[in-house]
Amino acid sequence: MWTLVGLLLGAVHIAFAGAYFYLTWHHKYWQKRGVVTAEPLTILGTYPGILADKSRSLILDVQEVYNKYKTQHRAVGTFLTRQPQLLVLDPALAHEVLVDKFSNFRDTITSSYVGHNPDDKFVHISPFFSAGDDWKRRRTENGGGLTPSKLKMAFTIWEQSGKKLLEYMERARHEQGDIIETRDLAYRFMANTMADFIWGIDAGSLTSAVGEISPFQKTSTAFTITAFQSIIRFNKSLVAPFLRKLLQMRFFTKDSDEFYLQLTRDAIKLRQSGSGSDRTDYLSHLMQLQQRGNCIADSVGYALSVLLDGYETSAAVLYHLLYTLSENHEEQEKLRTELTEALHAEEHISYEKLNALPYLDQCLNESLRLTSPIGFFMRICTKATQLDLGNGKVADLEPGTSVMIPAYQFHHDDGFYTEASRFQPERFDNGAATVLTKRGCFLPFGDGPRVCLGMRVGQLSVKTAILHILTQYQVEQTEKVPMDADSGLGIFLNGDVRLKYTKCL
Ligand code: HEM
């Protein structure tokens, strides 16, 4: 009897020791490579927030590690659940990873999140989710319809969207008073612009009854929110990546795949029938690619890439900028003066002129610094390399290891931006944005060959909306909205953004 108990106890001990060894043996990974390690938890790794729902958040966990190590180290070894990851703490090192050594860090962690379910057939077509040579081809094809010359030719889409936005605002003010929920307003504007640009259709988001959500807007909002939640879900699955295949995890839902496949087919058919055949827009680009051999799945994939990467992000930038201007009256007035003068000089602002308005650009950059829709990037080491950690230390990185660039933390660091929490567009005058990006501390669109492919589209959309709104209305705050990190990807306004719009005299 006692022998049996002894044997059982022995077996339990061995099982516990085995489990403990399995869960912790990799904790020495960075130490063995001479890199300082941020102490990980057994299963959760360095950032328990990656697995939490609302109580903690990945971006706040990164902040803690960043604050603790940034003054003494250029990078620190961390664990994303069980996987070793280098957290970059020095912007110059971020620039090295994103730009100078791009060929050693070519892939992103999101490219490892797709391909587990063969039915999820559109997501991997986006450059955001592709890797290796496939990424290169996808980026060239996807980006061919987003060049400055193509956008210049498509500029009337933005101008008309701006006019419709004002008409919608007037109707809303007439029916419901001067206070407009601005998150909704931003979504409406971006839905209209994206639907017109990508598929050549009216989304109905600015022409519907006030407060009514059109089917396109409803589906597209659900589509982008689900996709961003999928990123968070896949981040969580890092703790047991085998589950992705086992559970056949997918990014886009079956319903949204069917909706956009049908929409793309219908839009192409309509265009082939002659409707809008003189237009230059993203649909005309997709049709040219089809003539060169692309299939309908490629077209849907690229269309969804523009929608996913451009709709929610640009809307978020727009309502954050409006909210910020509503509490910074001097800056709002200065910006209005610039916009009004530009309008009076030409009566209509050209694509080039809109992009060349200096204070508008500064306000947008400053708002992007304070609230970037994407607060960090994760790159995968694709070719073994060394990174200089200073003080004679070097980190040997092997293929497969990931590196995190904490853009949000750089943007909010008083060491790089005096009074970093204040909205001061003037810090971006005289081309400072380019200099700061080269230094690695201003990365709202990333940097290097994988820099945001739709940067110009996003900037154009936000600038157009601001031009139209500020030349017509004074924007005032009605209540403070708290900032929250519960998405895990960034820190955003949480709650309704109710701003008061009064006609300028
Ligand atoms: C103001 C709005 C936007 C912001 C702040 C933004 C930001 C970003 C950021 C930070 C990245 C990651 C860059 C990196 O990993 O280095 C990115 C990637 C990307 N963005 Fe945007 N984006 C915006 C709008 C758009 C729009 C409108 C489109 C499409 C028309 C777009 C398409 C993409 C694509 C395709 C990628 C992946 C590029 C690649 O990996 O090669 N984005 N964006």
Coordinates of C-alpha atoms and ligand atoms in Angstrom, one line a residue:
M1 CA 0.0 0.0 0.0
W2 CA 2.7 2.5 1.1
T3 CA 4.8 1.5 -1.9
L4 CA 1.8 2.4 -4.2
V5 CA 1.3 5.8 -2.5
G6 CA 5.0 6.4 -2.8
L7 CA 5.0 5.6 -6.4
L8 CA 2.0 7.8 -7.1
L9 CA 3.5 10.7 -5.2
G10 CA 6.7 10.2 -7.2
A11 CA 4.8 10.2 -10.5
V12 CA 2.9 13.4 -9.5
H13 CA 6.2 15.1 -8.6
I14 CA 7.7 14.1 -11.9
A15 CA 4.6 15.3 -13.8
F16 CA 4.8 18.7 -12.0
A17 CA 8.5 19.0 -12.6
G18 CA 8.0 18.1 -16.3
A19 CA 5.3 20.7 -16.7
Y20 CA 7.3 23.3 -14.8
F21 CA 10.3 22.6 -17.0
Y22 CA 8.2 22.8 -20.1
L23 CA 6.7 26.1 -19.1
T24 CA 10.0 27.8 -18.0
W25 CA 12.9 26.2 -19.8
H26 CA 12.8 29.0 -22.5
H27 CA 13.0 31.7 -19.8
K28 CA 16.8 31.6 -20.1
Y29 CA 16.6 32.3 -23.9
W30 CA 17.7 35.9 -23.7
Q31 CA 20.1 35.5 -20.8
K32 CA 22.0 32.9 -22.9
R33 CA 22.4 35.4 -25.6
G34 CA 23.6 38.1 -23.3
V35 CA 20.4 40.2 -23.5
V36 CA 18.7 41.6 -20.4
T37 CA 15.4 39.9 -19.8
A38 CA 12.2 41.5 -18.5
E39 CA 11.0 38.9 -16.0
P40 CA 8.2 36.8 -17.6
L41 CA 5.3 35.0 -15.9
T42 CA 5.2 31.2 -16.3
I43 CA 2.5 30.9 -19.0
L44 CA 1.6 34.4 -19.8
G45 CA 5.1 35.7 -20.6
T46 CA 6.0 39.3 -20.2
Y47 CA 2.6 40.8 -21.1
P48 CA -0.3 39.1 -19.2
G49 CA -2.6 41.8 -20.9
I50 CA -2.3 39.8 -24.1
L51 CA -4.7 37.2 -22.6
A52 CA -6.8 39.5 -20.5
D53 CA -10.2 40.8 -21.7
K54 CA -10.8 44.3 -20.2
S55 CA -8.8 44.3 -17.0
R56 CA -5.4 44.6 -18.6
S57 CA -4.1 45.5 -22.0
L58 CA -1.0 44.6 -24.0
I59 CA -0.1 48.2 -24.8
L60 CA -0.1 49.1 -21.1
D61 CA 2.0 46.1 -20.3
V62 CA 4.5 47.2 -22.9
Q63 CA 4.5 50.7 -21.3
E64 CA 5.5 49.2 -18.0
V65 CA 8.5 47.3 -19.4
Y66 CA 9.4 50.3 -21.6
N67 CA 9.5 52.6 -18.6
K68 CA 11.5 50.2 -16.6
Y69 CA 14.3 49.5 -19.1
K70 CA 14.4 52.4 -21.5
T71 CA 17.0 54.6 -19.8
Q72 CA 19.6 51.8 -19.6
H73 CA 19.1 49.6 -22.6
R74 CA 18.5 49.8 -26.3
A75 CA 16.4 46.7 -26.2
V76 CA 15.2 44.1 -23.7
G77 CA 14.3 40.4 -24.1
T78 CA 10.7 39.6 -23.5
F79 CA 8.3 36.7 -24.1
L80 CA 5.1 37.0 -26.0
T81 CA 3.4 34.2 -24.0
R82 CA 6.1 31.5 -24.7
Q83 CA 7.8 33.1 -27.7
P84 CA 10.9 35.1 -27.3
Q85 CA 10.5 38.7 -28.6
L86 CA 12.9 41.6 -28.5
L87 CA 11.3 44.9 -27.4
V88 CA 13.2 47.8 -29.0
L89 CA 13.6 50.7 -26.6
D90 CA 15.8 53.0 -28.8
P91 CA 14.1 54.7 -31.8
A92 CA 17.4 54.5 -33.7
L93 CA 17.3 50.8 -33.3
A94 CA 13.7 50.8 -34.5
H95 CA 14.8 52.6 -37.7
E96 CA 17.5 50.0 -38.2
V97 CA 15.0 47.2 -38.0
L98 CA 12.3 48.8 -40.1
V99 CA 14.6 50.5 -42.7
D100 CA 18.3 49.7 -42.8
K101 CA 18.0 46.0 -42.0
F102 CA 14.6 45.5 -43.7
S103 CA 15.7 42.4 -45.6
N104 CA 16.5 40.7 -42.2
F105 CA 13.0 41.6 -40.8
R106 CA 10.8 41.4 -43.8
D107 CA 7.7 39.7 -42.4
T108 CA 5.2 40.8 -39.9
I109 CA 3.6 38.7 -37.2
T110 CA 0.1 39.1 -38.8
S111 CA 1.3 37.1 -41.8
S112 CA 1.5 34.1 -39.5
Y113 CA -2.1 34.5 -38.5
V114 CA -3.6 33.6 -41.8
G115 CA -3.8 30.3 -43.8
H116 CA -5.2 28.1 -41.0
N117 CA -8.6 27.7 -42.7
P118 CA -8.7 27.2 -46.5
D119 CA -12.1 28.8 -46.6
D120 CA -10.7 32.1 -45.4
K121 CA -9.8 32.9 -48.9
F122 CA -9.5 36.7 -49.2
V123 CA -7.5 37.8 -46.2
H124 CA -4.1 36.5 -47.3
I125 CA -4.3 38.6 -50.5
S126 CA -3.7 41.8 -48.5
P127 CA -0.1 42.8 -48.1
F128 CA -0.8 43.4 -44.4
F129 CA -1.2 39.7 -44.0
S130 CA 1.3 38.3 -46.5
A131 CA 4.9 37.3 -46.3
G132 CA 8.0 36.8 -48.4
D133 CA 7.9 37.2 -52.2
D134 CA 4.1 36.9 -52.1
W135 CA 4.0 40.1 -50.0
K136 CA 6.2 41.9 -52.6
R137 CA 3.9 41.0 -55.5
R138 CA 0.8 41.8 -53.4
R139 CA 2.1 45.1 -52.3
T140 CA 3.0 46.2 -55.8
E141 CA -0.4 45.2 -57.2
N142 CA -2.4 46.5 -54.3
G143 CA -0.5 49.8 -54.2
G144 CA -0.6 50.4 -58.0
G145 CA -4.1 51.9 -57.5
L146 CA -3.1 54.2 -54.6
T147 CA -0.3 56.2 -56.2
P148 CA -0.4 60.1 -56.0
S149 CA -1.3 60.3 -59.7
K150 CA -4.2 57.9 -59.3
L151 CA -5.4 59.7 -56.2
K152 CA -5.2 63.0 -58.0
M153 CA -7.4 61.7 -60.8
A154 CA -9.9 60.3 -58.3
F155 CA -9.9 63.5 -56.2
T156 CA -13.5 64.4 -57.2
I157 CA -14.6 61.4 -55.1
W158 CA -13.2 63.1 -52.0
E159 CA -14.6 66.5 -53.0
Q160 CA -18.1 65.1 -53.4
S161 CA -17.8 63.2 -50.2
G162 CA -16.9 66.5 -48.4
K163 CA -20.0 68.2 -49.9
K164 CA -22.3 65.3 -48.9
L165 CA -20.8 65.4 -45.4
L166 CA -21.8 69.0 -45.0
E167 CA -25.3 68.3 -46.3
Y168 CA -25.7 65.4 -43.8
M169 CA -24.4 67.6 -41.0
E170 CA -27.0 70.3 -41.8
R171 CA -29.8 67.8 -41.9
A172 CA -28.6 66.4 -38.5
R173 CA -28.4 69.8 -36.9
H174 CA -31.8 70.7 -38.3
E175 CA -33.4 67.6 -36.9
Q176 CA -31.4 66.9 -33.7
G177 CA -29.7 70.2 -32.8
D178 CA -26.0 71.3 -32.8
I179 CA -24.5 68.3 -31.0
I180 CA -23.4 65.5 -33.3
E181 CA -22.0 62.2 -32.2
T182 CA -18.7 62.5 -34.1
R183 CA -17.5 58.9 -34.1
D184 CA -20.6 58.0 -36.1
L185 CA -20.1 61.1 -38.3
A186 CA -16.5 60.0 -39.1
Y187 CA -17.6 56.5 -39.9
R188 CA -20.3 57.8 -42.3
F189 CA -17.8 60.0 -44.1
M190 CA -15.2 57.2 -44.5
A191 CA -17.9 54.6 -45.6
N192 CA -19.0 57.0 -48.3
T193 CA -15.5 57.8 -49.5
M194 CA -14.3 54.2 -49.4
A195 CA -17.4 52.7 -51.1
D196 CA -17.2 55.3 -53.9
F197 CA -13.4 54.9 -54.4
I198 CA -13.3 51.1 -54.1
W199 CA -16.5 50.0 -55.8
G200 CA -17.9 53.2 -57.4
I201 CA -21.1 53.0 -55.4
D202 CA -23.0 55.2 -53.0
A203 CA -22.7 53.7 -49.5
G204 CA -25.9 55.6 -48.5
S205 CA -24.1 56.6 -45.3
L206 CA -24.4 60.3 -45.9
T207 CA -27.6 60.3 -47.9
S208 CA -29.8 58.1 -45.6
A209 CA -32.1 59.5 -43.0
V210 CA -30.3 61.0 -40.1
G211 CA -29.2 58.3 -37.7
E212 CA -30.1 55.5 -40.0
I213 CA -27.2 53.1 -40.8
S214 CA -27.1 51.9 -44.4
P215 CA -26.5 48.2 -45.1
F216 CA -23.0 49.0 -46.6
Q217 CA -21.9 50.9 -43.5
K218 CA -23.4 48.3 -41.2
T219 CA -21.6 45.4 -42.9
S220 CA -18.3 47.3 -43.3
T221 CA -18.2 48.4 -39.6
A222 CA -18.9 44.9 -38.5
F223 CA -16.3 43.6 -41.0
T224 CA -13.5 45.9 -39.7
I225 CA -14.3 45.5 -36.1
T226 CA -14.4 41.7 -36.4
A227 CA -11.1 41.7 -38.3
F228 CA -9.4 43.9 -35.6
Q229 CA -10.8 41.6 -32.9
S230 CA -9.4 38.7 -34.9
I231 CA -5.9 40.3 -34.5
I232 CA -6.4 40.4 -30.8
R233 CA -7.8 36.8 -30.8
F234 CA -4.8 35.6 -32.8
N235 CA -2.4 37.4 -30.4
K236 CA -4.0 35.4 -27.6
S237 CA -3.6 32.2 -29.5
L238 CA 0.2 32.7 -29.3
V239 CA 0.0 30.7 -26.1
A240 CA -1.0 27.6 -28.1
P241 CA -0.5 28.2 -31.8
F242 CA -1.5 24.6 -32.7
L243 CA -5.1 25.6 -31.8
R244 CA -5.3 27.8 -34.9
K245 CA -5.2 24.9 -37.2
L246 CA -7.2 22.6 -34.9
L247 CA -10.0 25.1 -34.5
Q248 CA -9.7 26.2 -38.2
M249 CA -9.5 29.8 -37.0
R250 CA -10.4 32.4 -39.6
F251 CA -10.0 36.1 -39.9
F252 CA -12.9 37.2 -42.1
T253 CA -16.4 35.7 -41.6
K254 CA -18.1 33.7 -44.3
D255 CA -20.9 36.2 -44.4
S256 CA -18.7 39.1 -45.1
D257 CA -16.7 37.1 -47.7
E258 CA -20.0 36.5 -49.6
F259 CA -21.2 40.1 -49.2
Y260 CA -18.0 41.6 -50.7
L261 CA -17.7 38.9 -53.4
Q262 CA -21.2 39.7 -54.6
L263 CA -20.6 43.5 -54.3
T264 CA -17.3 43.3 -56.3
R265 CA -18.9 41.1 -59.0
D266 CA -21.9 43.5 -59.3
A267 CA -19.7 46.6 -59.4
I268 CA -17.5 45.1 -62.2
K269 CA -20.6 44.1 -64.2
L270 CA -22.0 47.6 -63.8
R271 CA -18.7 49.2 -64.9
Q272 CA -18.5 46.8 -67.9
S273 CA -22.0 47.9 -69.0
G274 CA -20.5 51.4 -69.4
S275 CA -21.6 53.1 -66.2
G276 CA -18.7 55.2 -64.9
S277 CA -16.4 53.9 -67.5
D278 CA -14.5 57.2 -67.6
R279 CA -13.7 57.1 -63.9
T280 CA -10.3 56.6 -62.4
D281 CA -10.9 54.8 -59.1
Y282 CA -9.8 51.6 -57.3
L283 CA -12.3 49.6 -59.3
S284 CA -10.8 50.6 -62.6
H285 CA -7.4 49.6 -61.2
L286 CA -8.8 46.1 -60.2
M287 CA -10.3 45.7 -63.6
Q288 CA -7.0 46.5 -65.3
L289 CA -5.3 43.8 -63.0
Q290 CA -8.0 41.3 -64.1
Q291 CA -7.2 42.0 -67.7
R292 CA -3.6 41.1 -66.9
G293 CA -4.7 37.8 -65.5
N294 CA -5.8 38.4 -61.9
C295 CA -8.9 36.4 -60.8
I296 CA -12.0 37.7 -58.9
A297 CA -10.6 36.5 -55.6
D298 CA -7.6 38.8 -56.1
S299 CA -9.9 41.7 -56.8
V300 CA -12.0 41.1 -53.7
G301 CA -8.8 40.6 -51.6
Y302 CA -7.4 43.9 -52.7
A303 CA -10.7 45.7 -52.3
L304 CA -11.0 44.4 -48.7
S305 CA -7.4 45.3 -48.0
V306 CA -8.2 49.0 -48.8
L307 CA -11.4 48.8 -46.8
L308 CA -10.0 47.0 -43.8
D309 CA -6.8 49.1 -43.5
G310 CA -8.5 52.4 -44.5
Y311 CA -12.0 52.7 -43.1
E312 CA -11.8 52.3 -39.4
T313 CA -8.3 53.7 -39.0
S314 CA -9.0 56.9 -41.0
A315 CA -12.4 57.3 -39.2
A316 CA -10.6 57.0 -35.8
V317 CA -8.0 59.6 -36.8
L318 CA -10.7 62.0 -37.9
Y319 CA -12.8 61.9 -34.8
H320 CA -9.7 62.1 -32.5
L321 CA -8.5 65.1 -34.4
L322 CA -11.9 66.8 -34.2
Y323 CA -12.1 66.0 -30.5
T324 CA -8.6 67.4 -29.9
L325 CA -9.4 70.6 -31.9
S326 CA -12.6 71.0 -29.8
E327 CA -10.5 71.4 -26.7
N328 CA -7.7 73.4 -28.3
H329 CA -9.4 76.6 -29.5
E330 CA -6.3 78.6 -30.5
E331 CA -5.1 75.8 -32.8
Q332 CA -8.6 75.3 -34.2
E333 CA -8.8 79.0 -35.1
K334 CA -5.3 79.0 -36.6
L335 CA -6.2 76.0 -38.7
R336 CA -9.5 77.5 -39.8
T337 CA -7.7 80.7 -40.9
E338 CA -5.3 78.6 -43.1
L339 CA -8.2 76.6 -44.6
T340 CA -10.5 79.6 -45.2
E341 CA -7.7 81.6 -46.9
A342 CA -6.8 78.7 -49.1
L343 CA -10.5 78.3 -50.1
H344 CA -10.9 82.0 -50.8
A345 CA -7.8 82.1 -53.0
E346 CA -9.0 79.3 -55.3
E347 CA -12.6 78.8 -54.5
H348 CA -12.0 75.1 -54.7
I349 CA -8.9 73.4 -53.3
S350 CA -6.9 71.2 -55.6
Y351 CA -5.4 67.9 -54.6
E352 CA -1.9 69.4 -54.5
K353 CA -3.0 72.4 -52.6
L354 CA -4.8 70.4 -49.9
N355 CA -1.7 68.2 -49.4
A356 CA 0.5 71.3 -49.2
L357 CA -1.3 73.2 -46.4
P358 CA 1.3 73.3 -43.7
Y359 CA -0.7 73.8 -40.6
L360 CA -3.3 71.2 -41.6
D361 CA -0.5 68.7 -42.0
Q362 CA 1.0 69.7 -38.6
C363 CA -2.3 69.2 -36.8
L364 CA -2.8 65.8 -38.4
N365 CA 0.7 64.7 -37.5
E366 CA 0.3 65.9 -34.0
S367 CA -3.0 64.1 -33.6
L368 CA -1.5 60.9 -35.1
R369 CA 1.3 61.2 -32.6
L370 CA -1.1 61.4 -29.7
T371 CA -3.5 58.6 -30.9
S372 CA -2.1 56.3 -33.6
P373 CA -4.6 53.7 -34.6
I374 CA -1.7 51.1 -34.6
G375 CA 0.3 51.5 -31.5
F376 CA 3.1 48.9 -32.2
F377 CA 4.4 46.7 -35.0
M378 CA 5.8 43.2 -34.7
R379 CA 8.4 42.2 -37.2
I380 CA 9.7 38.7 -37.7
C381 CA 13.5 38.1 -38.2
T382 CA 13.7 36.4 -41.6
K383 CA 17.5 36.2 -41.9
A384 CA 19.9 35.7 -39.0
T385 CA 21.4 39.0 -37.9
Q386 CA 23.0 41.0 -35.1
L387 CA 21.8 44.1 -33.4
D388 CA 24.1 46.4 -31.6
L389 CA 22.8 46.9 -28.0
G390 CA 25.5 49.3 -26.9
N391 CA 28.1 48.9 -24.1
G392 CA 29.8 46.3 -26.2
K393 CA 26.8 44.0 -26.3
V394 CA 25.3 42.5 -29.4
A395 CA 22.0 40.6 -29.8
D396 CA 22.2 37.5 -32.1
L397 CA 18.8 37.1 -33.6
E398 CA 17.8 33.9 -35.3
P399 CA 15.1 33.5 -38.0
G400 CA 11.6 33.3 -36.5
T401 CA 12.3 35.6 -33.5
S402 CA 10.0 38.5 -33.4
V403 CA 10.8 42.1 -32.6
M404 CA 8.4 44.7 -31.2
I405 CA 8.6 48.4 -32.1
P406 CA 6.6 50.4 -29.5
A407 CA 5.5 53.4 -31.6
Y408 CA 2.9 54.5 -29.0
Q409 CA 5.6 54.6 -26.3
F410 CA 8.0 56.6 -28.5
H411 CA 5.2 59.1 -29.4
H412 CA 4.5 59.7 -25.7
D413 CA 8.0 59.9 -24.4
D414 CA 9.0 63.3 -22.9
G415 CA 12.5 62.5 -23.9
F416 CA 11.6 62.9 -27.6
Y417 CA 8.7 65.3 -27.3
T418 CA 8.7 68.1 -24.7
E419 CA 5.4 68.0 -22.8
A420 CA 4.5 64.9 -24.8
S421 CA 0.9 64.8 -23.6
R422 CA 0.1 68.3 -25.0
F423 CA -1.3 68.9 -28.4
Q424 CA 1.3 71.2 -30.0
P425 CA 1.1 71.1 -33.8
E426 CA 3.9 73.6 -34.0
R427 CA 6.4 70.8 -33.1
F428 CA 5.9 69.5 -36.6
D429 CA 6.7 72.7 -38.5
N430 CA 9.6 72.9 -41.0
G431 CA 9.4 69.3 -42.2
A432 CA 10.0 67.9 -38.7
A433 CA 7.8 64.9 -39.4
T434 CA 10.3 63.5 -41.9
V435 CA 13.2 64.1 -39.5
L436 CA 11.4 62.5 -36.6
T437 CA 10.5 59.5 -38.7
K438 CA 14.1 59.1 -39.8
R439 CA 15.1 59.2 -36.1
G440 CA 12.6 56.4 -35.5
C441 CA 10.4 58.3 -33.0
F442 CA 7.5 59.3 -35.2
L443 CA 5.9 56.2 -36.7
P444 CA 2.1 56.6 -37.2
F445 CA 2.4 54.9 -40.5
G446 CA 5.4 52.7 -39.7
D447 CA 8.5 53.1 -41.9
G448 CA 10.6 51.4 -44.5
P449 CA 9.4 49.1 -47.4
R450 CA 6.4 48.0 -45.3
V451 CA 5.3 51.5 -44.5
C452 CA 1.5 52.0 -44.6
L453 CA 0.5 51.5 -48.2
G454 CA -2.5 53.7 -47.9
M455 CA -0.9 56.6 -46.1
R456 CA -1.8 59.1 -48.7
V457 CA -5.4 57.8 -48.9
G458 CA -5.8 58.1 -45.1
Q459 CA -4.3 61.6 -45.0
L460 CA -6.4 62.7 -48.0
S461 CA -9.6 61.5 -46.4
V462 CA -9.0 63.1 -43.0
K463 CA -7.8 66.4 -44.6
T464 CA -10.8 66.6 -46.8
A465 CA -13.2 66.1 -44.0
I466 CA -11.4 68.7 -41.8
L467 CA -11.4 71.2 -44.6
H468 CA -15.1 71.0 -45.1
I469 CA -16.1 70.9 -41.4
L470 CA -13.8 73.6 -40.1
T471 CA -14.5 76.2 -42.9
Q472 CA -18.2 75.9 -42.0
Y473 CA -18.4 75.2 -38.2
Q474 CA -16.8 76.0 -34.9
V475 CA -16.3 72.8 -33.0
E476 CA -16.8 72.7 -29.3
Q477 CA -16.5 70.0 -26.7
T478 CA -19.6 69.1 -24.7
E479 CA -18.1 66.5 -22.3
K480 CA -14.8 64.9 -21.6
V481 CA -14.4 61.4 -23.0
P482 CA -12.0 59.0 -21.2
M483 CA -9.1 57.4 -23.1
D484 CA -9.1 53.6 -22.8
A485 CA -6.8 50.8 -23.8
D486 CA -9.2 47.9 -23.9
S487 CA -8.7 47.1 -27.6
G488 CA -5.1 46.2 -26.7
L489 CA -3.8 47.7 -29.9
G490 CA -3.8 51.4 -28.9
I491 CA -5.3 53.9 -26.5
F492 CA -8.4 55.6 -27.8
L493 CA -11.4 57.7 -26.8
N494 CA -13.9 55.4 -25.2
G495 CA -17.5 56.4 -25.5
D496 CA -19.7 58.8 -27.5
V497 CA -17.8 61.8 -28.9
R498 CA -20.6 64.4 -28.7
L499 CA -19.3 67.6 -30.2
K500 CA -21.1 70.9 -30.8
Y501 CA -21.0 72.3 -34.3
T502 CA -22.0 76.0 -34.6
K503 CA -22.0 77.7 -38.0
C504 CA -19.0 80.1 -38.5
L505 CA -20.1 83.7 -39.0
Ligands
HEM1 C1 -4.8 57.5 -41.3 C2 -5.1 56.2 -41.5 C3 -4.1 55.1 -41.4 C4 -3.1 54.8 -40.5 C5 -2.8 55.6 -39.2 C6 -2.4 53.6 -40.9 C7 -1.3 53.1 -40.3 C8 -0.7 51.9 -40.7 C9 0.4 51.3 -40.0 C10 1.0 51.8 -38.7 C11 0.8 50.2 -40.7 C12 1.9 49.3 -40.3 C13 3.2 49.7 -40.9 C14 4.4 48.9 -40.5 O1 4.2 47.7 -40.2 O2 5.5 49.4 -40.6 C15 0.0 50.2 -41.8 C16 0.1 49.2 -42.8 C17 -0.7 49.1 -43.9 N1 -1.7 50.0 -44.2 FE1 -2.3 51.7 -43.2 N2 -3.0 53.2 -42.1 C18 -4.0 54.1 -42.4 C19 -4.7 54.0 -43.6 C20 -4.6 53.1 -44.6 C21 -5.4 53.1 -45.8 C22 -6.4 54.2 -46.2 C23 -5.0 52.0 -46.5 C24 -5.4 51.5 -47.8 C25 -5.8 52.3 -48.8 C26 -4.0 51.3 -45.7 C27 -3.3 50.2 -46.1 C28 -2.3 49.6 -45.4 C29 -1.6 48.4 -45.8 C30 -2.0 47.5 -47.1 C31 -0.6 48.1 -44.9 C32 0.3 46.9 -44.9 C33 1.6 47.3 -45.7 C34 2.6 46.2 -45.8 O3 2.7 45.4 -44.8 O4 3.3 46.1 -46.8 N3 -3.8 52.0 -44.6 N4 -0.9 51.2 -41.8

